[in-house]
mmCIF file of C-alpha atoms in Angstrom:
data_model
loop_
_atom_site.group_PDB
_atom_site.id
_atom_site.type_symbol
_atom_site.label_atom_id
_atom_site.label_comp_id
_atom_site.label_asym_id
_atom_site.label_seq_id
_atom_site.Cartn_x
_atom_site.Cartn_y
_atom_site.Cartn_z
ATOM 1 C CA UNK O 1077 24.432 -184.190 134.302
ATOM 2 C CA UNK O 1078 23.946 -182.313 131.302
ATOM 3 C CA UNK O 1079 25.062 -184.240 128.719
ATOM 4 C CA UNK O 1080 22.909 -187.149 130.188
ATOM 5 C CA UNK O 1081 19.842 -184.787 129.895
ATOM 6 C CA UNK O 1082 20.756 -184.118 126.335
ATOM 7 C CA UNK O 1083 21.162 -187.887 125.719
ATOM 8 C CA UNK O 1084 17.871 -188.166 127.410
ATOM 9 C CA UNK O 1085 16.209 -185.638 124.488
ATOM 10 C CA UNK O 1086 18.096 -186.561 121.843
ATOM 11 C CA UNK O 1087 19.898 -189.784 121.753
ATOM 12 C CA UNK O 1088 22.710 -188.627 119.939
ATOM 13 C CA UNK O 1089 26.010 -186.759 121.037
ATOM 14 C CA UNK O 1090 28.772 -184.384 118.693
ATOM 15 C CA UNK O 1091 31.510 -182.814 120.348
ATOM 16 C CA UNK O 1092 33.526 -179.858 118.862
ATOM 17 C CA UNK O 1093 37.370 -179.956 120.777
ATOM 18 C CA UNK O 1094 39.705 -177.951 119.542
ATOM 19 C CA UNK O 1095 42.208 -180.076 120.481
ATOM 20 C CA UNK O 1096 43.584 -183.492 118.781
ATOM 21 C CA UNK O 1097 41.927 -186.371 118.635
ATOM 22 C CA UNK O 1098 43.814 -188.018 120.879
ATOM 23 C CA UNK O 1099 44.405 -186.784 124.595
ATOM 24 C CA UNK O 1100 42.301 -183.950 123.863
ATOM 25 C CA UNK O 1101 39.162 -182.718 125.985
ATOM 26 C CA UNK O 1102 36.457 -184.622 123.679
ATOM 27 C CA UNK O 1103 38.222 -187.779 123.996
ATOM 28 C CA UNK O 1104 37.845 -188.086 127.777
ATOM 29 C CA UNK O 1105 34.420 -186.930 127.171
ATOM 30 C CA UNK O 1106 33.336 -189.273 124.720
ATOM 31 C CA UNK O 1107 35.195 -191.848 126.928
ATOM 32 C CA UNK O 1108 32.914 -190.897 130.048
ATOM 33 C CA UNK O 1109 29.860 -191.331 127.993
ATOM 34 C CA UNK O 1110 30.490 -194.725 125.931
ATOM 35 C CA UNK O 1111 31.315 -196.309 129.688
ATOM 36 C CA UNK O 1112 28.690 -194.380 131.401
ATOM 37 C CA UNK O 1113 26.024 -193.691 129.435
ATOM 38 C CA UNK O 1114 26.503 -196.171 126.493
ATOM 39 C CA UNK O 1115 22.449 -197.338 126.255
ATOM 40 C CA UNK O 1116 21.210 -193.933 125.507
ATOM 41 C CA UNK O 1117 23.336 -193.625 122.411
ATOM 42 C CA UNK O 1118 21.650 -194.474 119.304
ATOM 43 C CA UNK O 1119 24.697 -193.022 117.252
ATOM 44 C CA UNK O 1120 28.250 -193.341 117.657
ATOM 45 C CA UNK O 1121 29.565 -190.263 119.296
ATOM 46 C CA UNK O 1122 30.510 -187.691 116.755
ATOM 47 C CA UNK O 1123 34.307 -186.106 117.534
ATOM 48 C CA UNK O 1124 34.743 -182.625 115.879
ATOM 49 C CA UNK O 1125 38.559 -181.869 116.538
ATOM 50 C CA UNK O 1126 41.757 -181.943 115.212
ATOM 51 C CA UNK O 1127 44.012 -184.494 113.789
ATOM 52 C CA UNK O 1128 46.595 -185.472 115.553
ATOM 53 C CA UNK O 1129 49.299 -183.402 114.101
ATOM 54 C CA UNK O 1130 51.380 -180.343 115.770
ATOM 55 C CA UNK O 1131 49.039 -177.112 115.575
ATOM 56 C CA UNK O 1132 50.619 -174.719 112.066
ATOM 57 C CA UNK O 1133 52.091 -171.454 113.253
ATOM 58 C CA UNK O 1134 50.598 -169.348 111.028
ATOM 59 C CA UNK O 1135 46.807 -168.247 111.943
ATOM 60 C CA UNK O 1136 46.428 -168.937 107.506
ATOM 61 C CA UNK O 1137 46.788 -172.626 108.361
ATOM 62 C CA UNK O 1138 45.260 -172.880 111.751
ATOM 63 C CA UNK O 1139 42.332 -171.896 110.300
ATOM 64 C CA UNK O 1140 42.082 -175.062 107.586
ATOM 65 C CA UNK O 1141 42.754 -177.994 111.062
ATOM 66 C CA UNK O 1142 41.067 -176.310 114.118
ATOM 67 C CA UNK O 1143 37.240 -177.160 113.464
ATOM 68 C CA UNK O 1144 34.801 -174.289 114.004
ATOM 69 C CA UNK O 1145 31.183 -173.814 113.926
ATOM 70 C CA UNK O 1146 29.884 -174.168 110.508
ATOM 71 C CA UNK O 1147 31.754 -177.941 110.739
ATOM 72 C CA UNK O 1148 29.787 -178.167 113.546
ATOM 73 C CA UNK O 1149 26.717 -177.387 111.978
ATOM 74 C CA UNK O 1150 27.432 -179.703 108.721
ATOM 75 C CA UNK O 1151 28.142 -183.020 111.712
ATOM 76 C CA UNK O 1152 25.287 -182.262 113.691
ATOM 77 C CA UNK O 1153 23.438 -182.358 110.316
ATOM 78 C CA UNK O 1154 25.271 -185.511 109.060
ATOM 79 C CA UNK O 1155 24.901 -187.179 112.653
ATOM 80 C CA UNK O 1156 20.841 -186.553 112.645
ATOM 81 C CA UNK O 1157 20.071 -187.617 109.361
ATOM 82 C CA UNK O 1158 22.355 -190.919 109.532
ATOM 83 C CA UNK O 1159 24.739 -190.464 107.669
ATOM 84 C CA UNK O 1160 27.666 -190.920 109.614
#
């Protein structure tokens, strides 16, 4: 219900998962939406997550493939001006 109020307002959708690309969180999310909600789109949805790789050990590398806010930020700024 949320996200379809969003969709409503804004007619585009960006997830941030912290999880891989596949099987992860955002994935069944995006799924939900492109079945369910597919005509209020006027973007593709925008995944934010990991690639689909085993998570590094050491918090130095974790750092460089979990996504965090400021890629966030630079999508939802790519995603609204088109360029995506």
């Amino acid at each position: 219900d949320t996200i379809r109020k969003s969709l409503e307002r804004t007619n585009k959708l960006c997830i941030l998962d912290e999880s891989t690309k596949s099987g992860g969180v955002g994935a069944t999310i995006s799924s939900r939406v492109c079945e369910e909600l597919f005509d209020l789109l006027d973007a593709p949805v925008m995944r934010l997550c990991m690639d689909d790789a085993p998570v590094p050990y050491a918090s130095s590398m974790e750092k460089v493939v979990v996504k965090r806010s400021s890629d966030l930020a630079k999508g939802v700024v790519a995603l609204c001006s088109g360029t995506v």
